[in-house]
Coordinates of C-alpha atoms in Angstrom, one line a residue:
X1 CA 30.5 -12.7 -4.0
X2 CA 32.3 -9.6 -3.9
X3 CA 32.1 -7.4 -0.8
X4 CA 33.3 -4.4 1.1
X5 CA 34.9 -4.2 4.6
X6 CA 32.4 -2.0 7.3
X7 CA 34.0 -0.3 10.5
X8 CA 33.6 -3.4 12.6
X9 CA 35.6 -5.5 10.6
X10 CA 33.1 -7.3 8.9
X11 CA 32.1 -8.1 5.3
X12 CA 28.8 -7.1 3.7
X13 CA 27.9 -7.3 -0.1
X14 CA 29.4 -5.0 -2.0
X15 CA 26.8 -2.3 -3.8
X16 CA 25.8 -2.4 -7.4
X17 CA 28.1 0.0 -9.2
X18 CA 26.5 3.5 -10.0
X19 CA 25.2 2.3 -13.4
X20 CA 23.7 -1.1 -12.1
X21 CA 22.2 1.2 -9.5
X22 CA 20.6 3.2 -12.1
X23 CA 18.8 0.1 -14.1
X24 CA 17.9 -0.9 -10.6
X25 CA 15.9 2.0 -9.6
X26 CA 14.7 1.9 -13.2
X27 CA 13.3 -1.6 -12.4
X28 CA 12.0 -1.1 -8.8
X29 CA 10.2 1.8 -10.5
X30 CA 8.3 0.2 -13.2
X31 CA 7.4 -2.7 -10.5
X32 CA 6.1 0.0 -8.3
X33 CA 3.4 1.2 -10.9
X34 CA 1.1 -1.3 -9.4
X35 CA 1.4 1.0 -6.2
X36 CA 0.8 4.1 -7.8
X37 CA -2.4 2.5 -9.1
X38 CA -2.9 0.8 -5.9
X39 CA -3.0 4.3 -4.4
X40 CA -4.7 5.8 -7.3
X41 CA -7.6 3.1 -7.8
X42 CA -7.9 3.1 -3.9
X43 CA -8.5 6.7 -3.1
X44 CA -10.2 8.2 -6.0
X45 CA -13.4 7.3 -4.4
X46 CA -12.9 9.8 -1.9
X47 CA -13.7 13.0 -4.4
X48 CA -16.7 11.0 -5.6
X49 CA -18.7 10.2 -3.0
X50 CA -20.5 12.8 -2.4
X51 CA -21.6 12.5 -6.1
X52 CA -22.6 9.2 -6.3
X53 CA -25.3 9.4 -2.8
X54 CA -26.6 11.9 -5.3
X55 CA -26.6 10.2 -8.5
X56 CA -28.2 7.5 -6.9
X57 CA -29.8 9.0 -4.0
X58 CA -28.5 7.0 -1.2
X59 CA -27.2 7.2 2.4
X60 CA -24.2 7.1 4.0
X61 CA -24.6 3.2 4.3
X62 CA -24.5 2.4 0.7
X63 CA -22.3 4.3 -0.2
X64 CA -20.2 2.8 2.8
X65 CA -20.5 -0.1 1.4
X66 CA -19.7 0.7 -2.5
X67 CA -16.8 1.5 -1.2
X68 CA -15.8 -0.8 0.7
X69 CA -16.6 -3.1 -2.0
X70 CA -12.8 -2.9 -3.4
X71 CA -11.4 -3.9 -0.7
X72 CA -13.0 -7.1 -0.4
X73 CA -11.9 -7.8 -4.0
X74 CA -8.3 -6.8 -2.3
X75 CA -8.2 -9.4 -0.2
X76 CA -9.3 -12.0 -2.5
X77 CA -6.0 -10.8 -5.0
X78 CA -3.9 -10.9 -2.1
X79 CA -4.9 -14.3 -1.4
X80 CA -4.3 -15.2 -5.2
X81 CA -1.2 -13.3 -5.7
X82 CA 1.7 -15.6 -4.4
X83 CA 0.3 -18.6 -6.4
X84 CA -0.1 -17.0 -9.9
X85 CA 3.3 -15.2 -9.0
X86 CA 4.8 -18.2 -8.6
X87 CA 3.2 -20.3 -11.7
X88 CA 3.1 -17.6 -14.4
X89 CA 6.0 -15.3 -12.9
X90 CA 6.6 -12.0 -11.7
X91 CA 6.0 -9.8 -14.9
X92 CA 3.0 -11.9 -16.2
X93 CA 0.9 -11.3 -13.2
X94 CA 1.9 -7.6 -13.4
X95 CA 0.3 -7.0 -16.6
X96 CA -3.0 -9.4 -15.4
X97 CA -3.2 -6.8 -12.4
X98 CA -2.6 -3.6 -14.8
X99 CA -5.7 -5.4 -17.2
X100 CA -7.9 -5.4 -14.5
X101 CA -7.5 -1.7 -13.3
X102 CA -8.3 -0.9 -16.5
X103 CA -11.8 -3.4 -17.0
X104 CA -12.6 -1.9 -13.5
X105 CA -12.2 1.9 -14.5
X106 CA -14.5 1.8 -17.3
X107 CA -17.0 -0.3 -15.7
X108 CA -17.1 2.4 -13.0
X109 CA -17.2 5.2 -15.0
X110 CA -20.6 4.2 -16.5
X111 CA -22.6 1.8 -14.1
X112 CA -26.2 1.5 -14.4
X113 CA -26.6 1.1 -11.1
X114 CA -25.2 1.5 -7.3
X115 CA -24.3 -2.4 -7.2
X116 CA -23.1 -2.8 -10.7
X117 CA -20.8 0.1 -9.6
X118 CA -19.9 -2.0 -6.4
X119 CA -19.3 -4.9 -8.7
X120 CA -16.8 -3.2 -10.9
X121 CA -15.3 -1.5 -7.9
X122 CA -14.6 -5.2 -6.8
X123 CA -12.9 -6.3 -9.6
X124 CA -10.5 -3.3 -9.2
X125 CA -9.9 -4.5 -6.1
X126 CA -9.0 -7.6 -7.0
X127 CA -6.0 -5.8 -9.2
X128 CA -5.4 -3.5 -5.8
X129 CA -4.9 -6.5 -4.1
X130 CA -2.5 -8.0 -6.6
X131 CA -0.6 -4.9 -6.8
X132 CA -0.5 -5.3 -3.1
X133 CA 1.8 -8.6 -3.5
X134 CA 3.6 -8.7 -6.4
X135 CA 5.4 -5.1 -6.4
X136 CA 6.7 -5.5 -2.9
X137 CA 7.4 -9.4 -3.7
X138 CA 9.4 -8.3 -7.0
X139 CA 11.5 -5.1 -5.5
X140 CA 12.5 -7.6 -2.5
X141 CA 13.7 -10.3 -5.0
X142 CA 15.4 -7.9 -7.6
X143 CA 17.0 -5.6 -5.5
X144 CA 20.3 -5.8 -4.0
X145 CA 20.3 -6.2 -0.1
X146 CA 22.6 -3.0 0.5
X147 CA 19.6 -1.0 -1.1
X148 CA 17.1 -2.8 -0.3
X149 CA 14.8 -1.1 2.1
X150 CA 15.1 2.2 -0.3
X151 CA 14.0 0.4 -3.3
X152 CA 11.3 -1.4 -1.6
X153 CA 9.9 1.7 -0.3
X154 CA 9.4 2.8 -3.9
X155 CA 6.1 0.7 -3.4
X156 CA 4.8 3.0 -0.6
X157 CA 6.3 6.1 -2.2
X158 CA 3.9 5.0 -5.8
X159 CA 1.3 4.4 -3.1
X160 CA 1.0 7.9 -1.8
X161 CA 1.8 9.4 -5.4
X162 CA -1.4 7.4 -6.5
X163 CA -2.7 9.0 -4.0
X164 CA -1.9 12.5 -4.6
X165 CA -2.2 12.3 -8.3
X166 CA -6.2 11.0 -7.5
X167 CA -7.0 13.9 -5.0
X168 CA -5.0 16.5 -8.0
X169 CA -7.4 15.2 -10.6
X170 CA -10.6 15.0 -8.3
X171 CA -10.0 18.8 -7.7
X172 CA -9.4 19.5 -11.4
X173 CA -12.2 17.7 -12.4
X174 CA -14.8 19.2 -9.7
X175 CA -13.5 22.5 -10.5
X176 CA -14.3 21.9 -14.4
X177 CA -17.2 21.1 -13.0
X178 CA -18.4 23.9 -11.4
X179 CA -17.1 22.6 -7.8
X180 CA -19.8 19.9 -7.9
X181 CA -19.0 16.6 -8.4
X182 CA -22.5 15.8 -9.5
X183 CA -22.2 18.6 -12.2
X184 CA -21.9 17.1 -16.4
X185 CA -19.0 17.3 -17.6
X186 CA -18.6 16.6 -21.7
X187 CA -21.6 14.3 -21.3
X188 CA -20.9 12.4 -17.9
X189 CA -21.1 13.9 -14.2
X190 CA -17.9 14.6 -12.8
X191 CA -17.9 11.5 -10.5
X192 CA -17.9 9.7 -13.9
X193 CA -14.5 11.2 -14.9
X194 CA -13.2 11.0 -11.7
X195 CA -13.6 7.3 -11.8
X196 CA -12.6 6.6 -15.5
X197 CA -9.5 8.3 -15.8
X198 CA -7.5 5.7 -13.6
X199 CA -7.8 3.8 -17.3
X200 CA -4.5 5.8 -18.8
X201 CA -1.8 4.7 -15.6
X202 CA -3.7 1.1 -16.5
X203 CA -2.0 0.9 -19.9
X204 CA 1.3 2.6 -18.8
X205 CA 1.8 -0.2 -16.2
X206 CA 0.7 -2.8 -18.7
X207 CA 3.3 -1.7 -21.6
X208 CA 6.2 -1.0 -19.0
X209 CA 5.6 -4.5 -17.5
X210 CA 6.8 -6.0 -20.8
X211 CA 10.5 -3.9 -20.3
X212 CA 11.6 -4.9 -16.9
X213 CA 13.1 -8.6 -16.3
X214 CA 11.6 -11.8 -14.6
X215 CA 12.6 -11.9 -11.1
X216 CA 16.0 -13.7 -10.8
X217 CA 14.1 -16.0 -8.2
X218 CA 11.8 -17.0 -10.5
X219 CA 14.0 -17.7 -13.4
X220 CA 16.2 -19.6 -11.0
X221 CA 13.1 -21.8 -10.1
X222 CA 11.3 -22.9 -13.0
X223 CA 15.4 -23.9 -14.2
X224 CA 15.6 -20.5 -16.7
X225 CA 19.9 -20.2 -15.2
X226 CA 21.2 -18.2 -18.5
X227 CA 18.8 -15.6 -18.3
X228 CA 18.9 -15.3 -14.2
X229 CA 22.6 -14.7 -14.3
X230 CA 22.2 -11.8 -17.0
X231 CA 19.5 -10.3 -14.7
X232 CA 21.7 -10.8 -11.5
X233 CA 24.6 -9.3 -13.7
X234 CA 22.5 -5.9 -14.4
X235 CA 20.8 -5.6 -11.0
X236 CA 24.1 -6.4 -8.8
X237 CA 26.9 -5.4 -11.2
X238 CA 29.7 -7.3 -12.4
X239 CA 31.9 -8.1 -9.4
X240 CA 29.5 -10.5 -8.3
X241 CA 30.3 -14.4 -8.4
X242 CA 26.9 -15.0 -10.6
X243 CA 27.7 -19.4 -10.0
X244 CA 27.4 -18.3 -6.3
X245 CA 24.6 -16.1 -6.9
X246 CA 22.7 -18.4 -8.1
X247 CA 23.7 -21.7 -6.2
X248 CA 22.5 -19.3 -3.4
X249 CA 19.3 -19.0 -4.6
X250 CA 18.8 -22.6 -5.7
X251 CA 20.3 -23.9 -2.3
X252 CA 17.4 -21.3 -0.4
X253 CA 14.8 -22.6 -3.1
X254 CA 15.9 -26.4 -2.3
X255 CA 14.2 -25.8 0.9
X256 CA 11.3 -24.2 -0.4
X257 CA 8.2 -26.1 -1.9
X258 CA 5.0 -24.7 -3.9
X259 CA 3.5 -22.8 -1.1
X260 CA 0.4 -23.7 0.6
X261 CA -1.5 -22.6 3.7
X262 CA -0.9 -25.7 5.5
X263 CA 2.7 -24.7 5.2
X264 CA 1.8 -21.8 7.2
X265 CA 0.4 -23.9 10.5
X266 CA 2.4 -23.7 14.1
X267 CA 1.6 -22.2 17.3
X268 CA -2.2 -21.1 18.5
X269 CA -3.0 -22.0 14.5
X270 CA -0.3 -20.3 12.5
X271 CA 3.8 -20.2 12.7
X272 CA 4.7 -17.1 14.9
X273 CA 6.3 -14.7 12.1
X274 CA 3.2 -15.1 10.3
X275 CA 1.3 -13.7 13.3
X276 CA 3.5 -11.3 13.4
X277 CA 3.1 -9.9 9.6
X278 CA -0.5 -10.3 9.9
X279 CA -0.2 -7.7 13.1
X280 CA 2.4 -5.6 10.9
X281 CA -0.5 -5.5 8.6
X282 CA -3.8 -5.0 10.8
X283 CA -2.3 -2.6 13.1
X284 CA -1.5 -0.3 10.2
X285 CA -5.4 -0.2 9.3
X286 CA -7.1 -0.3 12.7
X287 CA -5.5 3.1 13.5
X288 CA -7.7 4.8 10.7
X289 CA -5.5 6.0 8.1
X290 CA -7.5 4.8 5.1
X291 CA -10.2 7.3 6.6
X292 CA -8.6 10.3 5.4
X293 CA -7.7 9.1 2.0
X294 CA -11.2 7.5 1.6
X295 CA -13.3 9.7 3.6
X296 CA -11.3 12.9 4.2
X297 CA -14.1 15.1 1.7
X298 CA -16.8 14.1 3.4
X299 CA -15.2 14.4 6.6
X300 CA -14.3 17.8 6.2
X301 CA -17.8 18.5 4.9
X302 CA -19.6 16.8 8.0
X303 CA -17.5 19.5 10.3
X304 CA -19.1 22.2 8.0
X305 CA -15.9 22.7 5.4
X306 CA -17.4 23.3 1.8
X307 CA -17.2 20.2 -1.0
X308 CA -14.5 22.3 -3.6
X309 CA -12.7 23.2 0.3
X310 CA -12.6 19.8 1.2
X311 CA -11.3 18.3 -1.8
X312 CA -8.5 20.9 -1.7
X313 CA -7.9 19.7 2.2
X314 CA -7.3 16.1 0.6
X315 CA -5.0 17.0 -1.6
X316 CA -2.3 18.7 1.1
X317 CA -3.1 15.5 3.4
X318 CA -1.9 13.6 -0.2
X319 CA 1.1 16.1 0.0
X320 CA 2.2 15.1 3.6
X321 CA 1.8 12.0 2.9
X322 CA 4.7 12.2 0.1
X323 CA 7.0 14.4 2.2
X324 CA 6.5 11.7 4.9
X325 CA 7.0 8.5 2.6
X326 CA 10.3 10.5 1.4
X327 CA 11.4 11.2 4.7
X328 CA 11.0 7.6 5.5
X329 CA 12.8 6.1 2.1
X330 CA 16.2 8.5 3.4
X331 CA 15.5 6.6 6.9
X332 CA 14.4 3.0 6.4
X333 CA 18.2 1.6 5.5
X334 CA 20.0 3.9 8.1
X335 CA 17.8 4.4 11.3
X336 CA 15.8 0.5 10.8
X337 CA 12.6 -0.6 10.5
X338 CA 11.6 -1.0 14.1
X339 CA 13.0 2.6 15.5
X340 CA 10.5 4.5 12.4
X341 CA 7.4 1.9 13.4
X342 CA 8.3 3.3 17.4
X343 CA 8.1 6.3 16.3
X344 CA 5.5 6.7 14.0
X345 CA 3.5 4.8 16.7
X346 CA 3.9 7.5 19.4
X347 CA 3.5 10.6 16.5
X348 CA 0.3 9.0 15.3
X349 CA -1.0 7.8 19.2
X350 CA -0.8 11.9 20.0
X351 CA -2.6 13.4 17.0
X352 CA -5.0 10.8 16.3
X353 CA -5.9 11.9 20.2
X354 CA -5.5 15.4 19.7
X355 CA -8.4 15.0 16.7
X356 CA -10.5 13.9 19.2
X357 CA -10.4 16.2 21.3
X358 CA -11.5 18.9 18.7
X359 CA -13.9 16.8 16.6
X360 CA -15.4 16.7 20.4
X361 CA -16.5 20.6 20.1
X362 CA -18.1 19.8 16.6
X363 CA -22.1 20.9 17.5
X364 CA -25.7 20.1 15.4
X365 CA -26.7 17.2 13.2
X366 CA -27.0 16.8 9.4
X367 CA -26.3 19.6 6.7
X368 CA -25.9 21.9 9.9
X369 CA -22.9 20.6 11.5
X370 CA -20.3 22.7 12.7
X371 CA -17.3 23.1 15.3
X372 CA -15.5 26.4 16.5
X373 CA -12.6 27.9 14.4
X374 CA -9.8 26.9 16.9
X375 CA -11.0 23.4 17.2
X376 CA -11.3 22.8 13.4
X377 CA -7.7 24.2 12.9
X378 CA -6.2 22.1 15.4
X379 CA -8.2 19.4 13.7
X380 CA -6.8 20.2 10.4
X381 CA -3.5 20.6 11.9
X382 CA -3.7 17.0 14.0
X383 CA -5.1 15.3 10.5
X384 CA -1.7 16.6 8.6
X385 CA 0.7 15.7 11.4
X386 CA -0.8 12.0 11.7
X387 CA -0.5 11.8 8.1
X388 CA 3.1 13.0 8.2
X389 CA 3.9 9.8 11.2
X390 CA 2.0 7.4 9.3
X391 CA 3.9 8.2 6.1
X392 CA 7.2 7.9 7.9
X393 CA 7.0 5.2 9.7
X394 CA 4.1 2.3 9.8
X395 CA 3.2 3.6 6.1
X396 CA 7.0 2.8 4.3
X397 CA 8.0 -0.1 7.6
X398 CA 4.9 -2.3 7.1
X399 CA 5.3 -2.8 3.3
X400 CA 9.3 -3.4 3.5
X401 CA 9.5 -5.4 6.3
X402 CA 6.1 -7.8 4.5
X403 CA 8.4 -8.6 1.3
X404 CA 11.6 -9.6 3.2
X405 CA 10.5 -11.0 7.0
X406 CA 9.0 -14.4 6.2
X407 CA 11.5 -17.4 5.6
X408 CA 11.8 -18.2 1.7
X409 CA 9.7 -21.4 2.1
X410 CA 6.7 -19.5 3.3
X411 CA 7.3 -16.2 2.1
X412 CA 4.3 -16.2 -1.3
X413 CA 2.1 -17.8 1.3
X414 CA 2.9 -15.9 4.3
X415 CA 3.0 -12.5 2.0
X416 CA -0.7 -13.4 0.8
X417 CA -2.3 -13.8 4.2
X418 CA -0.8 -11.1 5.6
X419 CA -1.9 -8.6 3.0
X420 CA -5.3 -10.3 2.8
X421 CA -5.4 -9.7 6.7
X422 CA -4.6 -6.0 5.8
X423 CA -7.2 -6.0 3.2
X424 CA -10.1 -7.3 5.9
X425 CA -9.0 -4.7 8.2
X426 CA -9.2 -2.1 5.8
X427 CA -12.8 -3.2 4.7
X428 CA -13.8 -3.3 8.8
X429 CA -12.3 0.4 9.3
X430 CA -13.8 1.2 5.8
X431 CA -17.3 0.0 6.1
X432 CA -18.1 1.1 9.7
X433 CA -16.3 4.4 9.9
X434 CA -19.4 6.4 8.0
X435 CA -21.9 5.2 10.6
X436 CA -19.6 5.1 13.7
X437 CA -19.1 8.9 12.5
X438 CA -22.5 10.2 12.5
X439 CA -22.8 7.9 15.9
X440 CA -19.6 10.0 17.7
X441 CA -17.0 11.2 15.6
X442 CA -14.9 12.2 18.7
X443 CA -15.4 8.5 20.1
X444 CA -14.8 7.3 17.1
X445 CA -11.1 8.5 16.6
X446 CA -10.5 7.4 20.1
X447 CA -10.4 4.2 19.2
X448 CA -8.1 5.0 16.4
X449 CA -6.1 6.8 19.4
X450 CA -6.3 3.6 21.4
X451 CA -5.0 0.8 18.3
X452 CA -2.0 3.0 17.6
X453 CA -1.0 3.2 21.3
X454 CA -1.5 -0.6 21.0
X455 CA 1.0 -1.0 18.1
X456 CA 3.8 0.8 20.0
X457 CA 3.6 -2.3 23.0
X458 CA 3.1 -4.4 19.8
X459 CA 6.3 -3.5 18.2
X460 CA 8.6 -3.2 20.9
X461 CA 7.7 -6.5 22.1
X462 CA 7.5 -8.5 18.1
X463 CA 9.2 -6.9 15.4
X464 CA 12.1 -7.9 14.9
X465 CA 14.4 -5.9 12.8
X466 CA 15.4 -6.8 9.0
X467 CA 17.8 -4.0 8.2
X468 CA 20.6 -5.2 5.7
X469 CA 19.7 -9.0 5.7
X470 CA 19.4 -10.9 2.8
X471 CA 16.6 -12.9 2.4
X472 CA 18.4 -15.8 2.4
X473 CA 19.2 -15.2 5.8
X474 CA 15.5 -14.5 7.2
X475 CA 14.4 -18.0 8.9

């Protein structure tokens, strides 16, 4: 393999040339659409709540747990992922994921019922939690190792995009509406719309699946060699030794063997560096994040903020949360994965405290909440700024360091239980957060407070960092 000197006198790969680089990005970008609709699937909820305890006329726990519902279908596609991955490939499971976001936004759109809602809901989790493996999986595997952690922060980056995109077209939708999400819209309630769209990225990520290659990985496995050195050729450019390339990858998949959970046994039940992934994972939901991006409307409301307000607060949270993810992508390859997750750790430990503190001066009960105009601003203030930590650190860190840490002979099997440990998390944080709300909403983001000052002890003591390896070399 070709490479380049570096100060210290040592060789490192050399980088694709500019337009390798370019069908690179192209490729990590398509792979990321199952992020975007990750993102998009997984926070759209958040304008219509409100509209669907009225539609259906339920409380807070229902609808806790209609939400909640896609996340247990996330954790059962996590679990799945790294096995069809393996036996159908890379692309193939892409396009199952994108057929199931699409099944799961028309079912939602017109449910005849709160639980046939939850039930479609699940089967959109189920692509979430696909998404949730393969995209990170197939940037890790495609990409070359110079521009690695940039390209596999393109997953994160379609995340938050999802995201924002979600919170633009609840706002649009609600304010077509009349600012109600319960309001008809052209025959359905706006909720309905709300839900439904997330139907058109479906078929974009289905039909773009179809124009990206197999994973080199893959190809190399199941014995396809012709067509895994064209695709090394395009994605690492021409000065590459392809024979090496590829006896690389065949000597690293010697080792390997069709992964199972069994493979995954060490140490107090599990090897150690899966332990450590699954805390990657857990950590980066116990501190609360998915609250804002699934709750933040009715949070706002709840501290006396107006529904069209509140959905307008979402969407500049969704903006931070872009600017962060960006910030991170420039970061990731030059600064490393453990300094951002120390950071973010200590960013996220202060505001998620400081939002305690003011959601503690929040007075009444009901409709008739409210909380004094400086403590609301430096709520809205601490909300953005954890956001803005999150995003640059644990948000972008956690989902490059899951597609490259594990050795190759665990990695599928490791990658799934981690994720569907992040799933369960999410589900816990998701499911008790409306009730632990109306309990103490101060108390309750104190334990947020107390996780992420956990995860900085938690870092510095287990993560170890990734930057620049290739994942041959992770063992």
């Amino acid at each position: 393999m070709s490479t380049t000197p570096t100060l210290s006198g040592q060789r490192r790969p050399a980088p694709a040339a500019p337009e390798h680089l370019a069908h690179v990005v192209f490729i990590a970008a398509v792979g990321a659409l199952g992020g975007f609709l990750f993102g998009y699937d997984s926070a759209v909820i958040n304008g219509a709540v409100s509209g669907i305890q009225d539609h259906f006329a339920v409380g807070a726990g229902e609808t806790a747990l209609v939400v909640a519902a896609a996340l247990l279908g996330s954790a059962v596609g996590a679990a799945l992922a790294g096995r069809l991955a393996d036996r159908l490939g890379r692309l193939r499971v892409m396009q199952i994921a994108a057929a199931l976001f699409a099944i799961s936004a028309i079912g939602s759109m017109l449910p005849f019922s709160l639980w046939e809602l939850a039930a479609w809901r699940v089967v959109g989790g189920v692509a979430i939690g696909i998404a949730s493996v393969i995209a990170p999986t197939y940037i890790a595997e495609v990409a070359p190792p110079v521009y690695r952690g940039r390209l596999a922060s393109f997953q994160q980056l379609a995340i938050v995009l999802g995201i924002a995109v979600s919170q633009l077209v609840n706002y649009a939708i609600a304010e077509a509406a009349g600012g109600q999400t319960g309001n008809r819209l052209g025959g359905l309630a706006a909720w309905q719309w709300m839900l439904g769209v997330a139907v058109v990225p479906a078929v974009v990520y289905f039909v773009l699946a179809a124009l990206i290659p197999e994973s080199p990985r893959f190809l190399v496995a199941v014995g396809r060699l012709a067509q895994a050195r064209r695709v090394l050729r395009d994605v690492e450019g021409e000065r590459i030794d392809l024979d090496a390339r590829v006896a690389e990858i065949q000597a690293a998949i010697a080792t390997d063997h069709r992964p199972r959970l069994s493979d995954l046994r060490g140490r107090f039940g599990l090897l150690p560096i899966v332990w450590v992934g699954i805390g990657l994972s857990v950590f980066q939901q116990l501190v609360g994040i998915n609250v804002i991006f699934y709750y933040s409307s009715t949070l706002w409301q709840s501290v006396g903020i107006d529904q069209s307000s509140s959905l307008l607060i979402s969407l500049s949270t969704s903006v931070i949360n872009i600017i962060g993810t960006v910030i991170a992508m420039a970061l990731v390859d030059r600064v490393g994965r453990k300094p951002l997750a120390l950071v973010g750790s200590v960013g996220m430990a202060v505001a998620l405290g400081t939002a305690a503190w003011a959601f503690s001066y929040a007075s009444g009960s009901g409709d008739n909440v409210t909380i004094p105009a400086a403590q609301g601003l430096v709520a809205l203030l601490a909300a953005h700024v954890f956001v803005l930590f999150f995003a640059l650190s644990w948000g972008v860190v956690v989902w490059v360091m899951l597609g490259e840490m594990f050795p190759g002979r665990v990695r599928a099997a490791a990658m799934s239980v981690a994720t569907a440990a992040q799933w369960i998390a999410n589900w816990l944080i998701t499911v008790t957060f409306p009730s632990l709300a109306e309990w103490n909403l101060s108390a309750t983001y104190l334990g947020y407070t107390a996780f992420a000052v956990l995860s900085i002890g938690f870092v510095a003591k287990f993560i170890r960092e990734t930057k620049g390896k290739k994942l041959e070399e992770m063992g």
